[in-house]
mmCIF file of C-alpha atoms and ligand atoms in Angstrom:
data_model
loop_
_atom_site.group_PDB
_atom_site.id
_atom_site.type_symbol
_atom_site.label_atom_id
_atom_site.label_comp_id
_atom_site.label_asym_id
_atom_site.label_seq_id
_atom_site.Cartn_x
_atom_site.Cartn_y
_atom_site.Cartn_z
ATOM 1 C CA UNK A 124 -0.026 -0.042 0.472
ATOM 2 C CA UNK A 125 0.997 3.647 -0.814
ATOM 3 C CA UNK A 126 1.319 5.660 2.369
ATOM 4 C CA UNK A 127 1.536 9.622 1.857
ATOM 5 C CA UNK A 128 2.843 11.464 4.675
ATOM 6 C CA UNK A 129 1.304 15.178 5.342
ATOM 7 C CA UNK A 130 3.436 15.823 8.823
ATOM 8 C CA UNK A 131 2.940 18.351 7.318
ATOM 9 C CA UNK A 132 5.595 17.795 4.420
ATOM 10 C CA UNK A 133 4.829 15.424 1.957
ATOM 11 C CA UNK A 134 6.214 11.869 2.009
ATOM 12 C CA UNK A 135 5.292 9.106 0.303
ATOM 13 C CA UNK A 136 6.269 5.503 1.778
ATOM 14 C CA UNK A 137 5.290 1.583 0.661
ATOM 15 C CA UNK A 138 3.995 -0.625 3.490
ATOM 16 C CA UNK A 139 3.181 -4.147 2.938
ATOM 17 C CA UNK A 140 -0.747 -4.790 3.300
ATOM 18 C CA UNK A 141 -3.549 -5.983 4.752
ATOM 19 C CA UNK A 142 -3.136 -3.879 8.043
ATOM 20 C CA UNK A 143 -4.718 -2.426 10.728
ATOM 21 C CA UNK A 144 -4.255 1.589 10.457
ATOM 22 C CA UNK A 145 -2.588 1.495 14.317
ATOM 23 C CA UNK A 146 0.034 -1.161 13.044
ATOM 24 C CA UNK A 147 0.890 1.031 10.151
ATOM 25 C CA UNK A 148 1.015 4.170 12.066
ATOM 26 C CA UNK A 149 3.273 1.902 14.838
ATOM 27 C CA UNK A 150 5.340 0.908 12.024
ATOM 28 C CA UNK A 151 5.580 4.884 10.923
ATOM 29 C CA UNK A 152 6.424 6.047 14.584
ATOM 30 C CA UNK A 153 3.594 8.518 14.645
ATOM 31 C CA UNK A 154 1.768 8.554 17.368
ATOM 32 C CA UNK A 155 -2.390 8.248 16.488
ATOM 33 C CA UNK A 156 -3.157 11.224 18.687
ATOM 34 C CA UNK A 157 -1.413 13.696 16.316
ATOM 35 C CA UNK A 158 -2.822 12.528 13.269
ATOM 36 C CA UNK A 159 -6.126 11.854 11.112
ATOM 37 C CA UNK A 160 -6.030 8.734 8.461
ATOM 38 C CA UNK A 161 -7.731 9.044 5.173
ATOM 39 C CA UNK A 162 -8.526 6.656 2.266
ATOM 40 C CA UNK A 163 -9.516 9.582 -0.782
ATOM 41 C CA UNK A 164 -12.393 10.832 1.089
ATOM 42 C CA UNK A 165 -12.863 8.464 3.846
ATOM 43 C CA UNK A 166 -11.617 8.760 7.340
ATOM 44 C CA UNK A 167 -10.554 5.686 9.066
ATOM 45 C CA UNK A 168 -10.011 4.546 12.388
ATOM 46 C CA UNK A 169 -7.639 2.323 13.849
ATOM 47 C CA UNK A 170 -9.190 -0.507 13.572
ATOM 48 C CA UNK A 171 -9.848 0.142 10.026
ATOM 49 C CA UNK A 172 -7.566 -2.438 7.614
ATOM 50 C CA UNK A 173 -6.313 -1.099 4.781
ATOM 51 C CA UNK A 174 -4.993 -3.498 2.163
ATOM 52 C CA UNK A 175 -2.014 -3.269 -1.059
ATOM 53 C CA UNK A 176 -4.024 -1.731 -3.619
ATOM 54 C CA UNK A 177 -4.741 1.043 -0.788
ATOM 55 C CA UNK A 178 -3.563 4.275 -1.016
ATOM 56 C CA UNK A 179 -3.980 6.395 2.190
ATOM 57 C CA UNK A 180 -3.153 9.649 3.714
ATOM 58 C CA UNK A 181 -1.658 10.654 7.085
ATOM 59 C CA UNK A 182 -2.391 14.050 7.786
ATOM 60 C CA UNK A 183 -0.760 15.848 10.718
ATOM 61 C CA UNK A 184 -3.448 17.646 13.166
ATOM 62 C CA UNK A 185 -0.449 19.824 15.451
ATOM 63 C CA UNK A 186 -0.451 22.905 14.327
ATOM 64 C CA UNK A 187 2.135 25.520 16.579
ATOM 65 C CA UNK A 188 3.840 28.356 17.312
ATOM 66 C CA UNK A 189 1.182 30.731 18.523
ATOM 67 C CA UNK A 190 2.188 33.007 20.710
ATOM 68 C CA UNK B 275 -16.105 0.495 14.919
ATOM 69 C CA UNK B 276 -19.456 0.988 14.499
ATOM 70 C CA UNK B 277 -21.370 4.897 15.096
ATOM 71 C CA UNK B 278 -22.853 4.676 18.509
ATOM 72 C CA UNK B 279 -25.710 6.745 17.319
ATOM 73 C CA UNK B 280 -26.703 4.655 13.762
ATOM 74 C CA UNK B 281 -24.775 1.492 13.766
ATOM 75 C CA UNK B 282 -23.112 2.289 10.386
ATOM 76 C CA UNK B 283 -19.317 2.132 9.684
ATOM 77 C CA UNK B 284 -17.657 4.504 12.224
ATOM 78 C CA UNK B 285 -15.200 7.089 10.224
ATOM 79 C CA UNK B 286 -13.795 8.987 13.511
ATOM 80 C CA UNK B 287 -13.535 7.877 17.117
ATOM 81 C CA UNK B 288 -13.690 10.008 20.103
ATOM 82 C CA UNK B 289 -11.359 7.652 22.153
ATOM 83 C CA UNK B 290 -11.457 10.458 25.069
ATOM 84 C CA UNK B 291 -15.457 9.626 25.377
ATOM 85 C CA UNK B 292 -15.084 6.124 24.275
ATOM 86 C CA UNK B 293 -17.539 6.840 21.983
ATOM 87 C CA UNK B 294 -17.098 6.562 17.824
ATOM 88 C CA UNK B 295 -19.420 7.913 14.759
ATOM 89 C CA UNK B 296 -20.037 8.213 11.192
ATOM 90 C CA UNK B 297 -19.335 10.911 8.981
ATOM 91 C CA UNK B 298 -22.633 12.336 9.393
ATOM 92 C CA UNK B 299 -23.671 12.307 13.349
ATOM 93 C CA UNK B 300 -19.910 12.751 13.873
ATOM 94 C CA UNK B 301 -20.770 16.567 12.559
ATOM 95 C CA UNK B 302 -23.606 16.746 14.590
ATOM 96 C CA UNK B 303 -21.767 15.520 17.812
ATOM 97 C CA UNK B 304 -18.622 18.060 17.306
ATOM 98 C CA UNK B 305 -21.406 20.874 16.491
ATOM 99 C CA UNK B 306 -23.693 20.141 19.728
ATOM 100 C CA UNK B 307 -19.940 19.901 21.489
ATOM 101 C CA UNK B 308 -18.940 23.688 20.690
ATOM 102 C CA UNK B 309 -22.721 24.814 21.172
ATOM 103 C CA UNK B 310 -22.887 23.412 24.434
ATOM 104 C CA UNK B 311 -19.318 24.956 25.567
ATOM 105 C CA UNK B 312 -20.524 28.588 24.493
ATOM 106 C CA UNK B 313 -24.112 27.922 26.559
ATOM 107 C CA UNK B 314 -21.572 26.853 29.510
ATOM 108 C CA UNK B 315 -20.023 29.868 29.747
ATOM 109 C CA UNK B 316 -22.348 32.517 28.218
ATOM 110 C CA UNK B 317 -19.765 33.030 25.391
ATOM 111 C CA UNK B 318 -22.034 34.371 23.055
ATOM 112 C CA UNK B 319 -25.474 36.034 23.250
ATOM 113 C CA UNK B 320 -28.023 35.328 20.482
ATOM 114 C CA UNK B 321 -27.834 38.864 19.006
ATOM 115 C CA UNK B 322 -24.132 39.428 19.560
ATOM 116 C CA UNK B 323 -22.011 40.831 16.794
ATOM 117 C CA UNK B 324 -18.766 38.343 16.895
ATOM 118 C CA UNK B 325 -15.785 38.884 15.260
ATOM 119 C CA UNK B 326 -14.260 35.905 14.264
ATOM 120 C CA UNK B 327 -10.272 35.822 14.283
ATOM 121 C CA UNK B 328 -9.801 33.995 11.210
ATOM 122 C CA UNK B 329 -6.157 32.570 10.182
ATOM 123 C CA UNK B 330 -7.055 29.976 7.336
ATOM 124 C CA UNK B 331 -5.549 27.539 9.596
ATOM 125 C CA UNK B 332 -8.696 24.364 9.939
ATOM 126 C CA UNK B 333 -9.152 26.170 13.520
ATOM 127 C CA UNK B 334 -10.438 29.420 13.104
ATOM 128 C CA UNK B 335 -12.240 28.295 9.589
ATOM 129 C CA UNK B 336 -14.050 25.349 11.500
ATOM 130 C CA UNK B 337 -14.502 27.822 14.505
ATOM 131 C CA UNK B 338 -16.077 30.273 12.129
ATOM 132 C CA UNK B 339 -17.841 27.228 10.197
ATOM 133 C CA UNK B 340 -19.478 26.437 13.872
ATOM 134 C CA UNK B 341 -20.795 29.741 14.642
ATOM 135 C CA UNK B 342 -22.207 30.321 10.938
ATOM 136 C CA UNK B 343 -24.213 27.461 11.909
ATOM 137 C CA UNK B 344 -24.878 27.712 15.288
ATOM 138 C CA UNK B 345 -26.558 31.200 13.767
ATOM 139 C CA UNK B 346 -24.080 33.757 14.621
ATOM 140 C CA UNK B 347 -23.680 36.922 12.854
ATOM 141 C CA UNK B 348 -20.084 36.789 12.117
ATOM 142 C CA UNK B 349 -17.624 38.506 10.189
ATOM 143 C CA UNK B 350 -14.106 36.979 10.102
ATOM 144 C CA UNK B 351 -10.973 39.168 11.175
ATOM 145 C CA UNK B 352 -7.441 37.720 9.074
ATOM 146 C CA UNK B 353 -4.115 39.996 9.369
ATOM 147 C CA UNK B 354 -2.008 39.261 6.732
ATOM 148 C CA UNK B 355 1.073 38.454 8.330
ATOM 149 C CA UNK B 356 3.246 39.102 5.403
ATOM 150 C CA UNK B 357 5.339 36.057 6.221
ATOM 151 C CA UNK B 358 5.914 35.292 2.332
ATOM 152 C CA UNK B 359 3.506 32.631 0.425
ATOM 153 C CA UNK B 360 2.728 31.147 3.748
ATOM 154 C CA UNK B 361 0.993 34.452 4.832
ATOM 155 C CA UNK B 362 -0.238 34.282 1.046
ATOM 156 C CA UNK B 363 -1.875 30.616 0.712
ATOM 157 C CA UNK B 364 -3.479 31.469 4.363
ATOM 158 C CA UNK B 365 -5.518 34.417 2.837
ATOM 159 C CA UNK B 366 -6.062 32.507 -0.464
ATOM 160 C CA UNK B 367 -7.762 29.736 1.630
ATOM 161 C CA UNK B 368 -9.224 32.567 4.494
ATOM 162 C CA UNK B 369 -10.827 34.212 1.221
ATOM 163 C CA UNK B 370 -12.574 31.328 -0.646
ATOM 164 C CA UNK B 371 -14.071 30.465 2.342
ATOM 165 C CA UNK B 372 -15.922 33.574 3.368
ATOM 166 C CA UNK B 373 -16.629 33.532 -0.140
ATOM 167 C CA UNK B 374 -18.281 30.814 -0.554
ATOM 168 C CA UNK B 375 -20.381 30.950 2.293
ATOM 169 C CA UNK B 376 -21.244 34.591 1.687
ATOM 170 C CA UNK B 377 -19.674 36.025 4.633
ATOM 171 C CA UNK B 378 -18.048 39.169 5.198
ATOM 172 C CA UNK B 379 -14.271 39.728 5.952
ATOM 173 C CA UNK B 380 -11.915 42.601 6.852
ATOM 174 C CA UNK B 381 -8.628 42.186 5.904
ATOM 175 C CA UNK B 382 -5.625 44.350 8.121
ATOM 176 C CA UNK B 383 -2.712 43.834 5.928
ATOM 177 C CA UNK B 384 0.255 44.608 8.386
ATOM 178 C CA UNK B 385 2.932 45.596 5.424
ATOM 179 C CA UNK B 386 -0.068 48.132 4.214
ATOM 180 C CA UNK B 387 -1.190 49.578 7.600
ATOM 181 C CA UNK B 388 1.862 49.930 9.343
ATOM 182 C CA UNK B 389 4.945 49.571 6.349
ATOM 183 C CA UNK B 390 7.030 46.476 8.197
ATOM 184 C CA UNK B 391 5.537 42.889 8.212
ATOM 185 C CA UNK B 392 6.197 40.404 10.771
ATOM 186 C CA UNK B 393 9.699 39.384 9.505
ATOM 187 C CA UNK B 394 11.034 42.643 9.448
ATOM 188 C CA UNK B 395 9.788 43.777 12.738
ATOM 189 C CA UNK B 396 11.046 40.357 14.079
ATOM 190 C CA UNK B 397 14.469 41.465 12.788
ATOM 191 C CA UNK B 398 14.292 45.248 13.824
ATOM 192 C CA UNK B 399 13.601 44.526 17.418
ATOM 193 C CA UNK B 400 15.709 41.206 17.408
ATOM 194 C CA UNK B 401 13.377 39.707 18.926
ATOM 195 C CA UNK B 402 11.919 36.449 18.122
ATOM 196 C CA UNK B 403 8.997 36.346 15.397
ATOM 197 C CA UNK B 404 6.040 34.421 17.551
ATOM 198 C CA UNK B 405 6.451 37.216 20.388
ATOM 199 C CA UNK B 406 6.120 40.025 18.085
ATOM 200 C CA UNK B 407 3.590 38.272 16.239
ATOM 201 C CA UNK B 408 1.449 37.293 18.769
ATOM 202 C CA UNK B 409 1.479 40.796 20.468
ATOM 203 C CA UNK B 410 0.285 42.399 17.003
ATOM 204 C CA UNK B 411 -2.308 40.394 16.137
ATOM 205 C CA UNK B 412 -4.088 41.008 19.698
ATOM 206 C CA UNK B 413 -3.627 44.298 19.628
ATOM 207 C CA UNK B 414 -4.876 44.621 15.932
ATOM 208 C CA UNK B 415 -7.938 42.138 16.814
ATOM 209 C CA UNK B 416 -9.078 43.936 19.966
ATOM 210 C CA UNK B 417 -8.464 47.411 18.346
ATOM 211 C CA UNK B 418 -10.869 46.321 15.285
ATOM 212 C CA UNK B 419 -12.990 44.508 18.046
ATOM 213 C CA UNK B 420 -13.565 48.138 19.903
ATOM 214 C CA UNK B 421 -13.541 50.742 16.934
ATOM 215 C CA UNK B 422 -16.466 48.568 14.400
ATOM 216 C CA UNK B 423 -18.383 47.603 17.282
ATOM 217 C CA UNK B 424 -18.320 43.753 17.631
ATOM 218 C CA UNK B 425 -19.103 42.592 21.147
ATOM 219 C CA UNK B 426 -17.137 39.774 21.431
ATOM 220 C CA UNK B 427 -13.586 37.903 19.645
ATOM 221 C CA UNK B 428 -13.984 34.548 18.916
ATOM 222 C CA UNK B 429 -10.608 32.984 18.780
ATOM 223 C CA UNK B 430 -9.430 29.146 17.013
ATOM 224 C CA UNK B 431 -7.710 28.319 20.646
ATOM 225 C CA UNK B 432 -8.187 24.442 20.425
ATOM 226 C CA UNK B 433 -7.656 21.916 23.524
ATOM 227 C CA UNK B 434 -4.021 20.937 22.542
ATOM 228 C CA UNK B 435 -3.290 24.829 22.620
ATOM 229 C CA UNK B 436 -4.560 25.495 25.949
ATOM 230 C CA UNK B 437 -3.396 22.552 27.537
ATOM 231 C CA UNK B 438 0.453 22.701 25.931
ATOM 232 C CA UNK B 439 -0.139 26.688 27.487
ATOM 233 C CA UNK B 440 -0.818 25.218 30.720
ATOM 234 C CA UNK B 441 1.950 22.483 30.917
ATOM 235 C CA UNK B 442 4.377 25.107 29.662
ATOM 236 C CA UNK B 443 2.913 27.516 32.590
ATOM 237 C CA UNK B 444 3.308 24.745 35.581
ATOM 238 C CA UNK B 445 6.518 23.343 34.253
ATOM 239 C CA UNK B 446 7.882 27.176 34.838
ATOM 240 C CA UNK B 447 5.021 27.761 37.514
ATOM 241 C CA UNK B 448 4.216 31.010 35.701
ATOM 242 C CA UNK B 449 1.945 31.809 38.009
ATOM 243 C CA UNK B 450 0.714 35.330 36.654
ATOM 244 C CA UNK B 451 -0.270 33.959 33.362
ATOM 245 C CA UNK B 452 -1.526 31.143 35.055
ATOM 246 C CA UNK B 453 -4.389 32.822 36.365
ATOM 247 C CA UNK B 454 -5.596 34.206 32.465
ATOM 248 C CA UNK B 455 -5.913 30.809 30.772
ATOM 249 C CA UNK B 456 -9.751 30.616 30.925
ATOM 250 C CA UNK B 457 -12.485 29.892 28.003
ATOM 251 C CA UNK B 458 -13.363 33.669 28.471
ATOM 252 C CA UNK B 459 -11.531 36.858 29.430
ATOM 253 C CA UNK B 460 -14.207 39.409 29.950
ATOM 254 C CA UNK B 461 -14.456 42.806 28.663
ATOM 255 C CA UNK B 462 -13.221 46.122 30.023
ATOM 256 C CA UNK B 463 -12.957 49.590 28.969
ATOM 257 C CA UNK B 464 -11.613 49.504 25.284
ATOM 258 C CA UNK B 465 -11.127 45.679 25.682
ATOM 259 C CA UNK B 466 -13.458 43.227 24.050
ATOM 260 C CA UNK B 467 -14.380 40.258 25.391
ATOM 261 C CA UNK B 468 -12.830 37.254 24.189
ATOM 262 C CA UNK B 469 -13.875 33.724 24.115
ATOM 263 C CA UNK B 470 -12.743 30.117 22.935
ATOM 264 C CA UNK B 471 -15.648 28.028 22.021
ATOM 265 C CA UNK B 472 -13.355 25.056 20.842
ATOM 266 C CA UNK B 473 -11.301 24.995 23.584
ATOM 267 C CA UNK B 474 -12.281 21.340 24.925
ATOM 268 C CA UNK B 475 -12.072 19.850 21.599
ATOM 269 C CA UNK B 476 -8.512 18.444 20.185
ATOM 270 C CA UNK B 477 -6.709 19.514 17.114
ATOM 271 C CA UNK B 478 -7.623 15.782 15.575
ATOM 272 C CA UNK B 479 -10.900 16.234 16.323
ATOM 273 C CA UNK B 480 -10.988 19.556 14.389
ATOM 274 C CA UNK B 481 -8.813 18.366 11.613
ATOM 275 C CA UNK B 482 -11.829 15.810 11.086
ATOM 276 C CA UNK B 483 -14.475 18.316 11.171
ATOM 277 C CA UNK B 484 -12.644 20.326 8.680
ATOM 278 C CA UNK B 485 -11.808 17.895 6.592
ATOM 279 C CA UNK B 486 -15.403 15.906 6.944
ATOM 280 C CA UNK B 487 -16.841 19.243 6.041
ATOM 281 C CA UNK B 488 -14.513 19.784 2.671
ATOM 282 C CA UNK B 489 -13.740 23.292 4.276
ATOM 283 C CA UNK B 490 -10.637 25.145 2.621
ATOM 284 C CA UNK B 491 -7.875 25.288 4.956
ATOM 285 C CA UNK B 492 -3.739 26.366 4.667
ATOM 286 C CA UNK B 493 -2.189 22.914 5.708
ATOM 287 C CA UNK B 494 1.018 24.478 5.587
ATOM 288 C CA UNK B 495 3.090 25.449 9.127
ATOM 289 C CA UNK B 496 4.184 28.986 9.570
ATOM 290 C CA UNK B 497 8.439 28.775 8.962
ATOM 291 C CA UNK B 498 8.646 30.332 12.687
ATOM 292 C CA UNK B 499 6.671 27.587 14.217
ATOM 293 C CA UNK B 500 9.801 24.993 13.425
ATOM 294 C CA UNK B 501 11.347 24.264 17.156
ATOM 295 C CA UNK B 502 8.474 25.976 19.071
ATOM 296 C CA UNK B 503 8.510 24.816 22.538
ATOM 297 C CA UNK B 504 4.363 24.619 22.134
ATOM 298 C CA UNK B 505 4.883 21.444 19.598
ATOM 299 C CA UNK B 506 7.234 19.748 21.880
ATOM 300 C CA UNK B 507 4.676 20.093 24.875
ATOM 301 C CA UNK B 508 2.163 18.874 22.405
ATOM 302 C CA UNK B 509 3.595 16.087 21.248
ATOM 303 C CA UNK B 510 4.316 15.145 25.044
ATOM 304 C CA UNK B 511 0.802 15.436 25.561
ATOM 305 C CA UNK B 512 -0.212 13.576 22.515
ATOM 306 C CA UNK B 513 1.855 10.792 23.848
ATOM 307 C CA UNK B 514 0.138 10.741 27.110
ATOM 308 C CA UNK B 515 -3.117 11.254 25.396
ATOM 309 C CA UNK B 516 -2.490 7.712 22.948
ATOM 310 C CA UNK B 517 -1.548 5.550 26.055
ATOM 311 C CA UNK B 518 -4.239 7.540 28.188
ATOM 312 C CA UNK B 519 -7.003 8.696 26.861
ATOM 313 C CA UNK B 520 -8.268 11.394 28.418
ATOM 314 C CA UNK B 521 -5.336 13.064 29.730
ATOM 315 C CA UNK B 522 -5.623 16.524 28.305
ATOM 316 C CA UNK B 523 -9.042 17.204 28.628
ATOM 317 C CA UNK B 524 -8.400 16.097 32.767
ATOM 318 C CA UNK B 525 -5.070 18.195 32.795
ATOM 319 C CA UNK B 526 -7.226 21.436 31.434
ATOM 320 C CA UNK B 527 -10.483 21.102 32.854
ATOM 321 C CA UNK B 528 -9.433 20.023 36.510
ATOM 322 C CA UNK B 529 -6.776 23.018 36.180
ATOM 323 C CA UNK B 530 -9.151 25.405 35.192
ATOM 324 C CA UNK B 531 -11.987 23.998 37.618
ATOM 325 C CA UNK B 532 -9.890 23.391 40.863
ATOM 326 C CA UNK B 533 -6.614 24.910 40.307
ATOM 327 C CA UNK B 534 -7.762 27.918 38.486
ATOM 328 C CA UNK B 535 -9.633 29.640 41.802
ATOM 329 C CA UNK B 536 -7.514 28.955 44.471
ATOM 330 C CA UNK B 537 -4.073 30.505 42.845
ATOM 331 C CA UNK B 538 -6.609 33.610 42.209
ATOM 332 C CA UNK B 539 -8.022 34.014 45.509
ATOM 333 C CA UNK B 540 -4.153 34.163 46.980
ATOM 334 C CA UNK B 541 -3.637 37.323 44.417
ATOM 335 C CA UNK B 542 -4.061 40.671 46.516
ATOM 336 C CA UNK B 543 -6.758 42.448 46.642
ATOM 337 C CA UNK B 544 -8.577 43.797 43.352
ATOM 338 C CA UNK B 545 -7.140 43.545 39.881
ATOM 339 C CA UNK B 546 -3.963 44.999 38.545
ATOM 340 C CA UNK B 547 -5.077 48.310 37.475
ATOM 341 C CA UNK B 548 -5.379 49.184 33.562
ATOM 342 C CA UNK B 549 -4.308 52.814 32.498
ATOM 343 C CA UNK B 550 -4.641 54.416 29.202
ATOM 344 C CA UNK B 551 -1.439 53.888 26.846
ATOM 345 C CA UNK B 552 -0.141 57.511 26.317
ATOM 346 C CA UNK B 553 0.681 56.686 22.480
ATOM 347 C CA UNK B 554 -2.748 55.192 21.398
ATOM 348 C CA UNK B 555 -5.058 55.150 24.224
ATOM 349 C CA UNK B 556 -5.647 51.456 24.881
ATOM 350 C CA UNK B 557 -5.320 49.561 28.010
ATOM 351 C CA UNK B 558 -1.987 48.915 29.053
ATOM 352 C CA UNK B 559 -0.383 48.789 32.561
ATOM 353 C CA UNK B 560 2.486 50.758 31.960
ATOM 354 C CA UNK B 561 2.983 54.619 30.246
ATOM 355 C CA UNK B 562 3.192 53.212 26.913
ATOM 356 C CA UNK B 563 1.695 49.535 25.890
ATOM 357 C CA UNK B 564 3.574 46.832 24.464
ATOM 358 C CA UNK B 565 2.608 47.410 21.185
ATOM 359 C CA UNK B 566 3.400 50.925 20.811
ATOM 360 C CA UNK B 567 6.813 49.916 22.434
ATOM 361 C CA UNK B 568 7.625 47.359 20.128
ATOM 362 C CA UNK B 569 6.665 48.999 16.930
ATOM 363 C CA UNK B 570 8.588 52.788 18.169
ATOM 364 C CA UNK B 571 11.444 50.545 18.662
ATOM 365 C CA UNK B 572 11.267 49.086 15.086
ATOM 366 C CA UNK B 573 10.936 52.165 13.808
ATOM 367 C CA UNK B 574 13.505 53.910 15.311
ATOM 368 C CA UNK B 575 16.117 50.991 13.764
ATOM 369 C CA UNK B 576 14.213 50.789 10.454
ATOM 370 C CA UNK B 577 14.889 54.957 10.683
ATOM 371 C CA UNK B 578 18.540 54.496 11.322
ATOM 372 C CA UNK B 579 18.815 52.014 8.277
ATOM 373 C CA UNK B 580 17.167 53.033 5.991
ATOM 374 C CA UNK B 581 14.658 50.590 5.752
ATOM 375 C CA UNK B 582 12.064 53.575 6.694
ATOM 376 C CA UNK B 583 12.241 57.315 5.137
ATOM 377 C CA UNK B 584 13.458 59.946 7.991
ATOM 378 C CA UNK B 585 10.499 61.396 9.086
ATOM 379 C CA UNK B 586 8.002 58.659 9.419
ATOM 380 C CA UNK B 587 6.883 57.777 13.052
ATOM 381 C CA UNK B 588 4.766 55.116 13.838
ATOM 382 C CA UNK B 589 1.037 55.282 13.889
ATOM 383 C CA UNK B 590 -0.642 52.979 16.159
ATOM 384 C CA UNK B 591 -4.043 53.640 14.253
ATOM 385 C CA UNK B 592 -4.655 51.130 11.071
ATOM 386 C CA UNK B 593 -6.169 53.470 8.779
ATOM 387 C CA UNK B 594 -9.268 52.427 8.013
ATOM 388 C CA UNK B 595 -8.341 52.334 4.057
ATOM 389 C CA UNK B 596 -6.322 49.382 4.865
ATOM 390 C CA UNK B 597 -9.292 47.277 5.673
ATOM 391 C CA UNK B 598 -10.747 45.068 2.786
ATOM 392 C CA UNK B 599 -14.313 44.369 3.427
ATOM 393 C CA UNK B 600 -15.597 41.662 1.328
ATOM 394 C CA UNK B 601 -18.883 41.441 1.110
ATOM 395 C CA UNK B 602 -21.318 37.955 0.066
ATOM 396 C CA UNK B 603 -21.421 38.837 -3.543
ATOM 397 C CA UNK B 604 -17.867 39.256 -3.349
ATOM 398 C CA UNK B 605 -18.184 42.758 -4.347
HETATM 399 S S1 SF4 C 145 4.195 30.670 14.332
HETATM 400 FE FE1 SF4 C 145 4.773 32.154 15.445
HETATM 401 S S2 SF4 C 145 5.204 33.946 13.282
HETATM 402 FE FE2 SF4 C 145 4.230 32.163 12.505
HETATM 403 S S3 SF4 C 145 1.545 32.910 12.836
HETATM 404 FE FE3 SF4 C 145 2.445 31.776 14.057
HETATM 405 S S4 SF4 C 145 2.349 33.270 16.477
HETATM 406 FE FE4 SF4 C 145 3.297 34.199 14.317
HETATM 407 ZN ZN1 ZN C 146 -24.068 7.600 12.560
HETATM 408 ZN ZN1 ZN C 147 -0.376 51.978 22.620
#
């Protein structure tokens, strides 16, 4: 599967499926609380399974610097 | 995982409440949370004219959308900071949203209003960009609200913002800052009321809302945010939250409920008296307010370095001509 990271810089990774979203994040070392995972327009929960043909996006929710 | 309302496949999990929702019921849940916070703290009255501070990021756009949907009379205020392409794209997202919804937007362009943008201001004063930026935004926001007759300013501060500020203040025991953490700052003479309707929603929940509503927003981070301590605190809190859902909310809410009242009690009777700034007339604890001091300082250096002509003097009031008002029809 293709994983597009927007954290927030764009990066691409290839991972072997099938896997649960929770596992994908674990393998990439990403803390689940800081991101939303989407497949196209559909938002995924940590329990959802993604497979080899899928392209998913990991979008960072953390913004900062505000004084 | 199933939606707790209709049983369909869930799109968003709210782990701190042990719940999950399909997209439709998530949007409903989210808007209800904001509505409840507004009512509980009496943030807004039905007929208030609300000025929404809109950076163009997900939080402020989501805030504007919810307030608009709840039926409040809102006007956006975007402060153009002049931080290169980042600021341009922020304005573009803000305009796109306002036009799409037919909502009025006031834009204050710092470079046009005050002749200097944030990067130059930081450079000339030798201060961190975020510090002069925060100061300037707060001042302009308040001044526009007071002069244009708004009842209240709403900002997009979320649970992560508030919890990370609290963590920073606690780590350094900044007691004076600690007593200014609430979701409502009441109005005073020439100080508009300020409210944070999203203060109990996490960044992740707000991002989910923005995506599901397909709202345009600025994805990029400000280049000056890199390395900010607030990001480190947020990351640490998110690690705790992932292992112990509900941590951020408990940390902030219990603080506001139990500790802040005690801290306030320990302060000397009566609040610090506010005077009118000698330069601009807006409230300050000293003779000249921090905003005027900072900008006067920048102007001195700008004249010395011939960045600005010799005779230029800093004028704290942003000329009204620099407010670009966009109406519903885009006119
Ligand atoms: S990160 Fe700092 S400089 Fe950038 S917009 Fe936020 S406060 Fe201003
Ligand atoms: Zn549902
Ligand atoms: Zn002043």
